Coordinates of C-alpha atoms in Angstrom, one line a residue:
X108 CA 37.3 -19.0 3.3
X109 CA 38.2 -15.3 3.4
X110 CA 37.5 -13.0 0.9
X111 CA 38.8 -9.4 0.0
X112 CA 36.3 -7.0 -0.6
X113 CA 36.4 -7.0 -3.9
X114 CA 35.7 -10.6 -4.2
X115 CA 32.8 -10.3 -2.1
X116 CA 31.6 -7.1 -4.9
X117 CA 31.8 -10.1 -7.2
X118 CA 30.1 -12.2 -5.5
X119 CA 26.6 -10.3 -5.2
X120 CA 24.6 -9.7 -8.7
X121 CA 25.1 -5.7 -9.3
X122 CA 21.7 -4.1 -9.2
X123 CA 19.8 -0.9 -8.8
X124 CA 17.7 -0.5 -6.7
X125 CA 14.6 2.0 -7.1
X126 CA 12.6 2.8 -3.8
X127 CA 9.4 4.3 -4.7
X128 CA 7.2 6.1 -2.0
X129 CA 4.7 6.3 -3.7
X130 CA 2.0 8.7 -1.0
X131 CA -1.3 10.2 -1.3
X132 CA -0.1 13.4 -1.1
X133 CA 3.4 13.4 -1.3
X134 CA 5.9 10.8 -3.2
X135 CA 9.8 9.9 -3.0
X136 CA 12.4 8.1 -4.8
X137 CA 15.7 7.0 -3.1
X138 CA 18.3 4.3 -4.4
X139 CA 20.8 2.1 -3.8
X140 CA 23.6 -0.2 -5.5
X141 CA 23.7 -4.2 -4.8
X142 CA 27.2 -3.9 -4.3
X143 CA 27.2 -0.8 -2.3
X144 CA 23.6 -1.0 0.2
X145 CA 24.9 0.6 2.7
X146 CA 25.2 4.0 0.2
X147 CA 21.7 5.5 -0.1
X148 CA 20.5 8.3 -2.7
X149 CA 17.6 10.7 -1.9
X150 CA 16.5 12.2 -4.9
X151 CA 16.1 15.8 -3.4
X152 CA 15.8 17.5 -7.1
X153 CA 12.6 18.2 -9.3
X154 CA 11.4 19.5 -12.3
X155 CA 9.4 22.3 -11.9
X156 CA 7.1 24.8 -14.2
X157 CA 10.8 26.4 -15.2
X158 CA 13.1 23.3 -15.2
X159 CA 12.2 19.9 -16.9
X160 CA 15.3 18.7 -15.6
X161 CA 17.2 18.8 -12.0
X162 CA 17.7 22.6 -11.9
X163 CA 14.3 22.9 -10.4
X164 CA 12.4 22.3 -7.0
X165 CA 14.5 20.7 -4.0
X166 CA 12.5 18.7 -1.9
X167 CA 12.5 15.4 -0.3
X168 CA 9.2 14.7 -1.6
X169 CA 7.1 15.6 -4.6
X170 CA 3.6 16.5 -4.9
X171 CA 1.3 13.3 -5.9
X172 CA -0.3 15.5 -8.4
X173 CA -1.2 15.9 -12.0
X174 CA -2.4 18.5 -14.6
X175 CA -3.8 17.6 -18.0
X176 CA -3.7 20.3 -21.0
X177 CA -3.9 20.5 -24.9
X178 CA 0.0 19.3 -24.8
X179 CA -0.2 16.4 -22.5
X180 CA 0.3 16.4 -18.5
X181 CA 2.5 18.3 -16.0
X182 CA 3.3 16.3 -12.5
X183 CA 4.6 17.7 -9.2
X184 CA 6.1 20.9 -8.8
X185 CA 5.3 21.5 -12.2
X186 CA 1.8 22.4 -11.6
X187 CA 1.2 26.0 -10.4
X188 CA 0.9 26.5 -7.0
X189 CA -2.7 27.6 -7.3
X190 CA -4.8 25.9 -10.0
X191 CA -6.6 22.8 -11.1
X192 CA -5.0 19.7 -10.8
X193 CA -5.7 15.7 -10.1
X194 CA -4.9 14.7 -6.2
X195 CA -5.0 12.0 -4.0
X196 CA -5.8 9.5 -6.9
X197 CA -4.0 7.0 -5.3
X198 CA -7.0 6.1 -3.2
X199 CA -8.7 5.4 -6.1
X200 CA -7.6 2.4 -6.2
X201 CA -9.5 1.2 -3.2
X202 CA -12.7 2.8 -3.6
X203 CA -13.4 2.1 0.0
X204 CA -10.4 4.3 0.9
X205 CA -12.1 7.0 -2.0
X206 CA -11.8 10.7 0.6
X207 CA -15.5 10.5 0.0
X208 CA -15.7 8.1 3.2
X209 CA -14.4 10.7 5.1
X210 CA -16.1 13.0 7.1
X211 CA -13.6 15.0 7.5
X212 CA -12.2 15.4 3.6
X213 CA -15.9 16.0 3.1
X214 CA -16.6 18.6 5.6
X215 CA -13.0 20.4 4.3
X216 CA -12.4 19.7 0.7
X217 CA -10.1 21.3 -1.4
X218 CA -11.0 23.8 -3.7
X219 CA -8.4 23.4 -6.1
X220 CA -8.5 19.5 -6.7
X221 CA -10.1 19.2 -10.3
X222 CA -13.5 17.4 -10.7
X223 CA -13.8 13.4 -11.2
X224 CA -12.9 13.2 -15.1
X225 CA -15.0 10.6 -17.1
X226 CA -11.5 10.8 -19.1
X227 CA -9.0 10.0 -16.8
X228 CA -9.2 6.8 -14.3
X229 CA -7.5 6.8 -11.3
X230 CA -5.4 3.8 -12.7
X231 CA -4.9 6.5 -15.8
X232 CA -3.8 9.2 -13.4
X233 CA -1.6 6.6 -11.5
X234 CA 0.1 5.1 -14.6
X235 CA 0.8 8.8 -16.0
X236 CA 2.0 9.5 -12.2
X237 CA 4.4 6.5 -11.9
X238 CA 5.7 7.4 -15.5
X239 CA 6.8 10.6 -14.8
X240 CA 8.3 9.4 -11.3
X241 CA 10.2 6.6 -13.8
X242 CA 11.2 9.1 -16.1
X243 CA 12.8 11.3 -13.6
X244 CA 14.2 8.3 -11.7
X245 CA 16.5 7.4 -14.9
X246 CA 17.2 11.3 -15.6
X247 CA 18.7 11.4 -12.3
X248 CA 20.8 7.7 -12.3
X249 CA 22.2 8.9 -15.7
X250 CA 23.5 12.2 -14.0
X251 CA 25.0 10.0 -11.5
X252 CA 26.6 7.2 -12.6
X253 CA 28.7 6.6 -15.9
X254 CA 26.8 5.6 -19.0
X255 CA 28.7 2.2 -19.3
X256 CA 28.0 1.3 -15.7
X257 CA 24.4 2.2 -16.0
X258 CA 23.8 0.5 -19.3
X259 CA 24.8 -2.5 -17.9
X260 CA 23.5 -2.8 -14.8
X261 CA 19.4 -3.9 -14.3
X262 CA 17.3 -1.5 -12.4
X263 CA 14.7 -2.7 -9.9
X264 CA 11.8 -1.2 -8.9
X265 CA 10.5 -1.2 -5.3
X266 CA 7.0 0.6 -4.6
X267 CA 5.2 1.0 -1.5
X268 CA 1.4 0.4 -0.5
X269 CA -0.7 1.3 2.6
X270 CA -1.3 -2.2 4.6
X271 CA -5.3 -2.0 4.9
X272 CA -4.6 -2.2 0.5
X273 CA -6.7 -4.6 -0.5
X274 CA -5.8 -7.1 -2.9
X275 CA -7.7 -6.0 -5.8
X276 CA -5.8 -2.8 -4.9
X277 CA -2.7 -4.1 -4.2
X278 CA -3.0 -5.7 -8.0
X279 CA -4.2 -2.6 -9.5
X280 CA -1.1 -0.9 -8.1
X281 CA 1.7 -3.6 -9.8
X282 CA -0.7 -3.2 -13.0
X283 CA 0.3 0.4 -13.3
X284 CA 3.6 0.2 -12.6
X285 CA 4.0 -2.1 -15.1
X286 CA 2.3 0.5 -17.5
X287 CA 4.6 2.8 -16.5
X288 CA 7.4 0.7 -17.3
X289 CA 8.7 0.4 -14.0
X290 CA 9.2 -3.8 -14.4
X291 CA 7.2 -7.0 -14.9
X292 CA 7.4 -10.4 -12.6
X293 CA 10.1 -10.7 -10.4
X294 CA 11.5 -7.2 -11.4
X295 CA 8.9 -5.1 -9.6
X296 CA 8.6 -5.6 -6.7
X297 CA 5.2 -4.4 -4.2
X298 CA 5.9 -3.8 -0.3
X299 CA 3.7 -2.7 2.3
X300 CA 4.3 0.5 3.6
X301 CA 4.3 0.6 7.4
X302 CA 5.7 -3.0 7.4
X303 CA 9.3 -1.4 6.1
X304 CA 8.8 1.6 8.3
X305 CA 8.3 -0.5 11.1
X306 CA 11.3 -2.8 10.2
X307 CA 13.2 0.8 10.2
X308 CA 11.5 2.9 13.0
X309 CA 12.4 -0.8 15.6
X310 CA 16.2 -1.2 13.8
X311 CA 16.8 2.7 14.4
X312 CA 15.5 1.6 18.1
X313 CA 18.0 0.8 21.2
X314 CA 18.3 -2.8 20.7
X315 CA 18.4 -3.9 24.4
X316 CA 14.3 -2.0 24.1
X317 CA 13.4 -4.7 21.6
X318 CA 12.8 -8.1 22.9
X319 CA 10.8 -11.4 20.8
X320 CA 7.4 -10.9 21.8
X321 CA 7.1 -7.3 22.0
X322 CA 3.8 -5.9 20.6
X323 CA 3.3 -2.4 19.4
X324 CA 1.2 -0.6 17.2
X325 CA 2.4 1.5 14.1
X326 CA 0.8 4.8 13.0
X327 CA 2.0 6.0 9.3
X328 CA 0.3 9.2 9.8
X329 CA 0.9 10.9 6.5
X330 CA -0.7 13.7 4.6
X331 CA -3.4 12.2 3.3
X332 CA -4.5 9.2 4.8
X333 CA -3.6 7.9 8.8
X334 CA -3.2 4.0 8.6
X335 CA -2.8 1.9 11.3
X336 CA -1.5 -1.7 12.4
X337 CA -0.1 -4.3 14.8
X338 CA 2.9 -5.9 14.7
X339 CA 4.3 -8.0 17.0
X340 CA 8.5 -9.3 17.2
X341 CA 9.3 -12.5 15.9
X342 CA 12.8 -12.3 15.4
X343 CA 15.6 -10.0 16.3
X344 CA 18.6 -12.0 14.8
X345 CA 20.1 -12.5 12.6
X346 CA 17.6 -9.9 11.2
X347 CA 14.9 -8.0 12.8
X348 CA 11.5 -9.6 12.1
X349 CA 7.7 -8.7 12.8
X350 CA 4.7 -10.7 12.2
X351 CA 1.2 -9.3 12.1
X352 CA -0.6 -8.7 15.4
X353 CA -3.9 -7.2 14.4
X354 CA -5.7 -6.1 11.3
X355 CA -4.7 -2.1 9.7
X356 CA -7.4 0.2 10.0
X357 CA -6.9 3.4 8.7
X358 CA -8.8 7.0 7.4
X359 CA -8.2 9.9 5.3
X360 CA -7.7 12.1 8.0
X361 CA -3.7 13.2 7.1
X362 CA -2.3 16.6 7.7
X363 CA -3.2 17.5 4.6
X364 CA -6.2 18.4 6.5
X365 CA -5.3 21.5 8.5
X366 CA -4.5 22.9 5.5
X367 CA -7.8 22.8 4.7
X368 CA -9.1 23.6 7.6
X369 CA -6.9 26.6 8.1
X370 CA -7.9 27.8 4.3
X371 CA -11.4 27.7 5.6
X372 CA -10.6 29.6 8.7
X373 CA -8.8 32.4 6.4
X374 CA -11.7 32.1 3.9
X375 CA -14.5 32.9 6.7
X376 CA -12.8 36.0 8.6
X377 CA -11.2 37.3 5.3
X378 CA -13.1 37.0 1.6
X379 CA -15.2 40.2 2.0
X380 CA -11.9 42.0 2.5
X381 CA -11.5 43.5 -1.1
X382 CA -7.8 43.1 -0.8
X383 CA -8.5 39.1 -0.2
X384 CA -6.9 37.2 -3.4
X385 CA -4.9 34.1 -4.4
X386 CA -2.0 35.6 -3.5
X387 CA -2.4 36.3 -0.4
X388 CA -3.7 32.7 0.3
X389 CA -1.1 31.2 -1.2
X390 CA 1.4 33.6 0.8
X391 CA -0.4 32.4 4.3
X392 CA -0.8 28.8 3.3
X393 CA 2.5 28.9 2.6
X394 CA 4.1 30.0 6.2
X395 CA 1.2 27.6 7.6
X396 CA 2.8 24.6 5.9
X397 CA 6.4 25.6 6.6
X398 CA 6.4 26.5 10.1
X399 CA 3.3 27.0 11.7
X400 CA 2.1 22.9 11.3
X401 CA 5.8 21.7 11.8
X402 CA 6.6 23.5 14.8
X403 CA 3.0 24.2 17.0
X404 CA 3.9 21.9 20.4
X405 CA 0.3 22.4 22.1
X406 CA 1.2 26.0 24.1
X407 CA -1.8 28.0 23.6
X408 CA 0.0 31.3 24.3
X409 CA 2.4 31.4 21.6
X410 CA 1.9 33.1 18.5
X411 CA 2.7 33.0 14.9
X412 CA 2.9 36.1 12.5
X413 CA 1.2 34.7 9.1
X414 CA 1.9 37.4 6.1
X415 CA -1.3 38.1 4.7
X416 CA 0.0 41.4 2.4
X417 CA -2.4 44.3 1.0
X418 CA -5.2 42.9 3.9
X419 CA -6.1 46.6 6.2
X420 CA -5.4 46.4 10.0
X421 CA -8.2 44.9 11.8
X422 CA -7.3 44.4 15.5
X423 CA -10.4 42.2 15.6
X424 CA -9.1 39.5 13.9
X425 CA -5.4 40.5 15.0
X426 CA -4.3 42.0 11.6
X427 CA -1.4 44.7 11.7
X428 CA 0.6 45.9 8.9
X429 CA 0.1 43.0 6.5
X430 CA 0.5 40.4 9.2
X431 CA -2.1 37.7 10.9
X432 CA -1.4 37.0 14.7
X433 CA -2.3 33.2 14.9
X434 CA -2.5 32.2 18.9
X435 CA -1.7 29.3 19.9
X436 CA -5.3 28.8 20.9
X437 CA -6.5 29.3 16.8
X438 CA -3.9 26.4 15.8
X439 CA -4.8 23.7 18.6
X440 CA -8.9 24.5 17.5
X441 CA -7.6 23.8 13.6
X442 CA -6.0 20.8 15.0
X443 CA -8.7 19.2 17.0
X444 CA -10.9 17.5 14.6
X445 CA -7.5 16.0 12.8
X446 CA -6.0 15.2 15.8
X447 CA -9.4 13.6 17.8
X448 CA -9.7 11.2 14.7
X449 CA -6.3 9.9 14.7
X450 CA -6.8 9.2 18.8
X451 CA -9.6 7.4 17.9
X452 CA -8.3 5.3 15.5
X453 CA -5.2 4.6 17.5
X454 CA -7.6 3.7 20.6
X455 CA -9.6 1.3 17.9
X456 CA -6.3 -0.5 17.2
X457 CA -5.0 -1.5 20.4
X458 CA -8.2 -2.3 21.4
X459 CA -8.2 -5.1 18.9
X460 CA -4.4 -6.3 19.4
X461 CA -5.5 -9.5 21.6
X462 CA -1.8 -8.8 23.0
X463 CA -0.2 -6.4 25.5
X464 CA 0.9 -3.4 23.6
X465 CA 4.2 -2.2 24.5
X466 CA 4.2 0.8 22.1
X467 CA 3.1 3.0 20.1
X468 CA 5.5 4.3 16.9
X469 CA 4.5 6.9 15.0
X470 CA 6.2 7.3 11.6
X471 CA 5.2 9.4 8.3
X472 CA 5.4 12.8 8.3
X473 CA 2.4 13.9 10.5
X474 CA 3.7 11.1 12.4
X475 CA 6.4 13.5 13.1
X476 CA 4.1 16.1 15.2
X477 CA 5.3 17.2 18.4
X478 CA 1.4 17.9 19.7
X479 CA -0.3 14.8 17.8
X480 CA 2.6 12.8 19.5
X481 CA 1.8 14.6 22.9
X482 CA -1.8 14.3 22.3
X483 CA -1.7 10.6 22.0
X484 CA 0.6 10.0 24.9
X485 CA -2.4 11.5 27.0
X486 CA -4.7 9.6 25.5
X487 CA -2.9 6.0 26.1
X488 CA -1.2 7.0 29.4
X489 CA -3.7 5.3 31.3
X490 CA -2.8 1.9 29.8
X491 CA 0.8 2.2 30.2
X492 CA 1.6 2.6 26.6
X493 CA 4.7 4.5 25.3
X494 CA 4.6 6.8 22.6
X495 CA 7.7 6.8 20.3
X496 CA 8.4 8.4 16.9
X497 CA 10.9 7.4 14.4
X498 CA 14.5 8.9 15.1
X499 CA 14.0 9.4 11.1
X500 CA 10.8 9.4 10.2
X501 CA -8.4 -14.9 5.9
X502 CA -8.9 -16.7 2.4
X503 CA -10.6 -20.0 0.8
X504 CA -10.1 -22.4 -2.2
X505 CA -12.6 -24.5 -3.6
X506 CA -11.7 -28.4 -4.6
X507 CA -13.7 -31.6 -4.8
X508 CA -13.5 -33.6 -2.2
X509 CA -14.4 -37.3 -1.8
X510 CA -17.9 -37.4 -0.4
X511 CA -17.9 -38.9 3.2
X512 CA -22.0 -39.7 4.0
X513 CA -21.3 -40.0 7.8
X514 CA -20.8 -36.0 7.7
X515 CA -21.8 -34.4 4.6
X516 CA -25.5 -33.4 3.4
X517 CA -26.2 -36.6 0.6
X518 CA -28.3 -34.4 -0.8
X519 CA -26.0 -32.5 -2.4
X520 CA -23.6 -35.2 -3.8
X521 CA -23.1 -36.0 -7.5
X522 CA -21.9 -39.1 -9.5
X523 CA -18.3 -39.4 -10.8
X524 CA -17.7 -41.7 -13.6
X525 CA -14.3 -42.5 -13.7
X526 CA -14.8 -43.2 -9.8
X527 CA -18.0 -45.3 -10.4
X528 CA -18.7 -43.3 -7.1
X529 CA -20.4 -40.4 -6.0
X530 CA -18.6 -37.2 -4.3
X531 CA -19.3 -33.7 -3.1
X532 CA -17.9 -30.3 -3.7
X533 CA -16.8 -28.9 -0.6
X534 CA -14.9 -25.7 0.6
X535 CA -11.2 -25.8 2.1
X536 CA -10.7 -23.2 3.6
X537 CA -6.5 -23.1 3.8
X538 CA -5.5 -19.9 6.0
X539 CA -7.6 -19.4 9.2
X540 CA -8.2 -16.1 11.1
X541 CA -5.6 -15.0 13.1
X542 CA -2.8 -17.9 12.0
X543 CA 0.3 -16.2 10.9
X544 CA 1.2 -16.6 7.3
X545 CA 5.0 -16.5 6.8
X546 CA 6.1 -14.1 3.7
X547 CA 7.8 -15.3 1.2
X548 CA 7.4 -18.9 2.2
X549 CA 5.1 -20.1 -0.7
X550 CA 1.9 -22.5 0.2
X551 CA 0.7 -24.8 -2.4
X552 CA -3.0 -25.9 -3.4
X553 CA -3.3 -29.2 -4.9
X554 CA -5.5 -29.9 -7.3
X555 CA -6.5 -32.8 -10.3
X556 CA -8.2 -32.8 -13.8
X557 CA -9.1 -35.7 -14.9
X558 CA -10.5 -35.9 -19.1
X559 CA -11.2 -39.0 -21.2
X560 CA -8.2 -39.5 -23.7
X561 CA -10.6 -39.0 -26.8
X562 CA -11.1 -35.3 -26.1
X563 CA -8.3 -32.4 -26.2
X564 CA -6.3 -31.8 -22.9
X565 CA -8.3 -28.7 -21.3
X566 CA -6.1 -25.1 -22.2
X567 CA -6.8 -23.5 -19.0
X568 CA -8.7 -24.4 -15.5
X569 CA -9.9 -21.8 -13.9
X570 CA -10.7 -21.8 -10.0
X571 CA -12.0 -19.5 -7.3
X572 CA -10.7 -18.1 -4.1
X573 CA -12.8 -16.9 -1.6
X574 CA -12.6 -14.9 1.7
X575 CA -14.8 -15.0 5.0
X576 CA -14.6 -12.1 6.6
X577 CA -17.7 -12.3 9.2
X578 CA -17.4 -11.3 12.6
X579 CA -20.4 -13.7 14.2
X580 CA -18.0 -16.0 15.3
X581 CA -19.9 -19.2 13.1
X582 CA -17.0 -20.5 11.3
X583 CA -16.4 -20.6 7.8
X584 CA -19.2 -22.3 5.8
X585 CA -18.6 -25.8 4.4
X586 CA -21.0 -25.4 1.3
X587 CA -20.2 -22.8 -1.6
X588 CA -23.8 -21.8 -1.8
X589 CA -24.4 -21.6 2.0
X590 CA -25.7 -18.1 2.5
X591 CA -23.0 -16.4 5.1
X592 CA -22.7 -13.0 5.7
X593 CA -19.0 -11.8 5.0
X594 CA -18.0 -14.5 2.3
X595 CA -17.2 -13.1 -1.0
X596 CA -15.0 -14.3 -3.6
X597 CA -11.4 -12.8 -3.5
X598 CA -10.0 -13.5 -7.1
X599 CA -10.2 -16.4 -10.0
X600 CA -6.8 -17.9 -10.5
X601 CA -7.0 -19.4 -14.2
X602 CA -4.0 -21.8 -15.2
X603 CA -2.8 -22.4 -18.2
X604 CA -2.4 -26.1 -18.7
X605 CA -1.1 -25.9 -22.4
X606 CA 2.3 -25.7 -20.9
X607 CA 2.2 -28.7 -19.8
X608 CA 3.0 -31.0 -22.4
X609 CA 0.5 -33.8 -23.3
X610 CA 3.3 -36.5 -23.1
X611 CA 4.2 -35.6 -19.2
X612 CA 0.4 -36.7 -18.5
X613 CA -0.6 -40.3 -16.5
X614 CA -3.1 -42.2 -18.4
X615 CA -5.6 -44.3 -16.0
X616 CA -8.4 -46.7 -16.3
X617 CA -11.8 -45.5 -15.3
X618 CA -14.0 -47.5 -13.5
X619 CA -16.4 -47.1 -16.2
X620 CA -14.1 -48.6 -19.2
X621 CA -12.9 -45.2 -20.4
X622 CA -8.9 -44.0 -20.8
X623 CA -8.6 -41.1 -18.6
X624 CA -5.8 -38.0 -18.4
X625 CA -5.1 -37.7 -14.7
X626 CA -3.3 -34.3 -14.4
X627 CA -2.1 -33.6 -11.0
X628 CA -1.2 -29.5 -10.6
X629 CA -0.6 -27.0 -8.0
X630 CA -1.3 -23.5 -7.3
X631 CA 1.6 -22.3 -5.5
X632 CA 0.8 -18.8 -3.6
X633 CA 3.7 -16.7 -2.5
X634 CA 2.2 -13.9 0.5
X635 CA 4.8 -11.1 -0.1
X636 CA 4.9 -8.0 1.9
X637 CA 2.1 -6.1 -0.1
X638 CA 1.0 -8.6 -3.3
X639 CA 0.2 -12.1 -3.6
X640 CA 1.6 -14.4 -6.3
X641 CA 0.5 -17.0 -8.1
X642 CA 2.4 -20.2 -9.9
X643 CA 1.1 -23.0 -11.8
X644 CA 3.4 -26.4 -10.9
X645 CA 3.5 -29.9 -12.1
X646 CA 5.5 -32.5 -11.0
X647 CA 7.8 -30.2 -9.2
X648 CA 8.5 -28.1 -12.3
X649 CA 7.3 -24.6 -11.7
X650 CA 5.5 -23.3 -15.4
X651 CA 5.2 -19.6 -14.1
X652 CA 3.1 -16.9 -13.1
X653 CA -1.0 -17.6 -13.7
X654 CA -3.7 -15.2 -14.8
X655 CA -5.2 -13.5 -11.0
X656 CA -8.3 -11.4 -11.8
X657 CA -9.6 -9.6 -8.3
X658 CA -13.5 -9.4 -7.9

């Protein structure tokens, strides 16, 4: 059957949707239309500390930053350019990605990046973050689109996370979008960052390059944070697919950096100059950022005039009327211990993709480098890796078992009534290392409770998910309460079995006289591209989401 276009328009559910990069450093927002995907919107305009509205800052990206005072916060390019403020929170979500871990954020911090406040979480700072993002998301759709046509049409959210997220982080991060009114359920949706920029960077690609099979590794080296992982072809029609190769690694080790260490470098050969001031720092930062960064390709014998006003001539240090000679030799040592890192970490990563690796891809804005592109190619050149940039920039459940004499320990097995038997609680340990989970394709746990007809149905059942993560090559333990290094539990799931009604429940004989409930249920577990979902079912009737706490 053949359809115009418009019935095809008719056909599709009209939508908006909201992409939220939501960086360490630096965040976007572009959308699209359901009936229109191949139209996308970069939001390019910002408030800033003149404009509330879209007269102000243009930018692709806004600062991740925030500013508390006696009337409330200010967010992006709101904040002054020098002064307090609240950044790279995100990580606080992960405390194991915290830029205290880093040698490198230690060794360089930033001076203006306010204190830890006892007042202000980093889920606080995120939720106040993703709010104004949300707020300014709708200011600009309603300056776009008709009123009619936007009260009636649903907007979805879309947010991104770093692939080494953990799951409590990944959690955290859906909790406070939901705070920030950005969706609930099915509406907000949680995607892992360098899984869609690989999906791009490989579509972007000369197709006849790709083949099924092809490993690479992908490095989203941003300002903050440099994260890394392996993904390997699976499919190229009828729509590009990738499966996970390796585990991400990753460090805070972003070009956020050089900034750093270039204010330290200005810092050391200037403060005792009594002309040395905010303003001239900013001034200098500021034609580091813009050009310097962006456009140094390695040659040690160019040079870059940095404004550095008021500051006296001092051929020493290669100041002449209010200008700083950088050399090209000054910018490749500020970009040696950033740049030495993220070689390191790419080395790490192929090292631990078991397959060939056919590439490298680099996407994210530092990803975008000229030298740290260059500087990897040497570094990988040996292996016959390419180095390409973007043309655009294991887990356990617990469940009885039957206990089986002939293998288990009878030591540890306990009498069941309603059996008039004995069993053994056991682990089952349903996703091995290494076996490719497929996304979106949900995997269900079965389970039964089984309670004598004279008592109340049980409300809720709670059970525990646990992950081995040890590297001594053992195996997984069978016992709960064997000591193995490397297993911790990964979240409780609680399900609410008051939904089901009482009615819908088989009654059995037990072997010891007694009327028993026997409640069959499943926990069905949906692996999306950056969070996990849970679902209580019963006799093929799906009762919704249940209750996932993260250790």
């Amino acid at each position: 059957m053949a359809y115009s276009i418009d019935d095809r328009d008719q056909r599709v559910e009209r939508k908006i949707i909201m992409a939220v990069d939501f960086g360490t450093t630096y965040s976007g927002l572009a959308w699209a239309q359901t009936r229109k995907p191949e139209i996308h919107s970069t939001v390019i305009q910002w408030p800033d500390a003149t404009s509330g509205g879209l007269e102000g800052a243009t930018s692709d990206k806004v600062p991740t930053e925030t500013q508390y005072d006696d009337q409330g916060y200010k967010w992006g390019f709101q904040i002054p350019e020098y002064g307090q403020r609240h950044q790279w929170f995100k990580l606080g979500l992960d405390p194991s990605k915290s830029p205290g871990n880093s040698d490198l954020a230690n060794k360089y911090p930033d001076f203006n990046a306010s204190p830890p406040a006892y007042t202000h979480s980093p889920e606080e700072l995120v939720k106040d973050y993703l709010t104004a993002l949300r707020y300014h998301a709708e200011r600009v759709l309603r300056h776009k689109l008709p009123q009619s046509a936007l009260a009636s049409t649903p907007i979805e959210f879309v947010i991104t996370v770093p692939a080494v997220w953990s799951d409590r982080a990944q959690a955290s991060t859906r909790r406070c979008a939901e705070q920030a009114g950005m969706g609930t359920g099915s509406s907000l949706h949680i995607i892992s960052e360098p899984e869609a920029a690989a999906m791009y960077a490989l579509d972007a690609m000369d197709p006849h390059n790709v083949k099924v099979g092809d490993t690479f590794v992908l490095c989203d080296a941003g300002g903050g944070t440099v994260d890394l992982i392996s993904y390997k072809v699976s499919a190229l029609k009828p729509i590009l697919r990738v499966e996970e190769a390796a585990p991400g690694t990753g460090s805070v080790c972003g070009s956020t950096i050089l900034n750093r260490i270039f204010q330290k470098f200005l810092t050391d050969r200037f403060s005792g100059d009594s002309a040395w001031d905010e303003d001239v720092l900013e001034e200098a930062m500021k034609r580091f950022e813009v050009t310097v960064k962006r456009s140094f390709h390695g040659n040690l014998n160019d040079e870059y005039q940095i404004p550095v006003p008021g500051l006296r001539d001092n051929p020493a240090y290669g100041v002449r009327r209010g200008r700083l000679c950088l050399t090209g030799s000054d910018v490749s040592k500020i970009f040696e211990p950033v740049v030495k890192e993220v070689i390191s970490l790419v080395k790490g990563q192929i090292a631990a993709t078991r397959a060939e690796v056919k590439a490298v891809l680099m996407v994210g804005g530092f990803g975008q480098s000229v030298f740290l592109r260059d500087s990897i190619r040497s570094a990988v050149a040996d292996q016959g890796i390419e180095v390409m940039q973007s043309p655009n920039g294991w887990t356990a459940i617990r469940c009885e078992l039957a206990a089986d004499q002939l293998i288990h320990d009878i030591s540890r097995r306990f009498w069941w009534d309603a059996d008039g038997g004995y069993r053994i609680s056991i682990m089952d340990w349903f996703i091995r290392k290494g076996e490719i989970v497929e996304e979106d394709k949900p995997k269900r746990l079965f389970y039964y409770q089984e309670f004598r007809t004279c008592n109340p149905p049980p409300a809720e059942v709670t059970v525990d998910i646990d992950v081995c993560a040890g590297t001594d090559n053992t195996g997984p333990p069978v016992y709960r309460d064997t000591l193995v290094a490397g297993v911790n539990k990964l979240v409780k799931v609680s399900a609410d079995l008051s939904r089901i009604p009482t009615y819908k429940i088989p009654k059995r004989l037990g072997a010891d006289g007694f009327e028993y409930y026997k409640i069959d249920f499943a926990v069905e577990i949906t692996f999306c591209s950056a969070y996990t979902k849970y679902e209580l079912i019963h006799d093929n009737v799906n009762y919704g989401p249940v209750t996932a706490e993260y250790a």
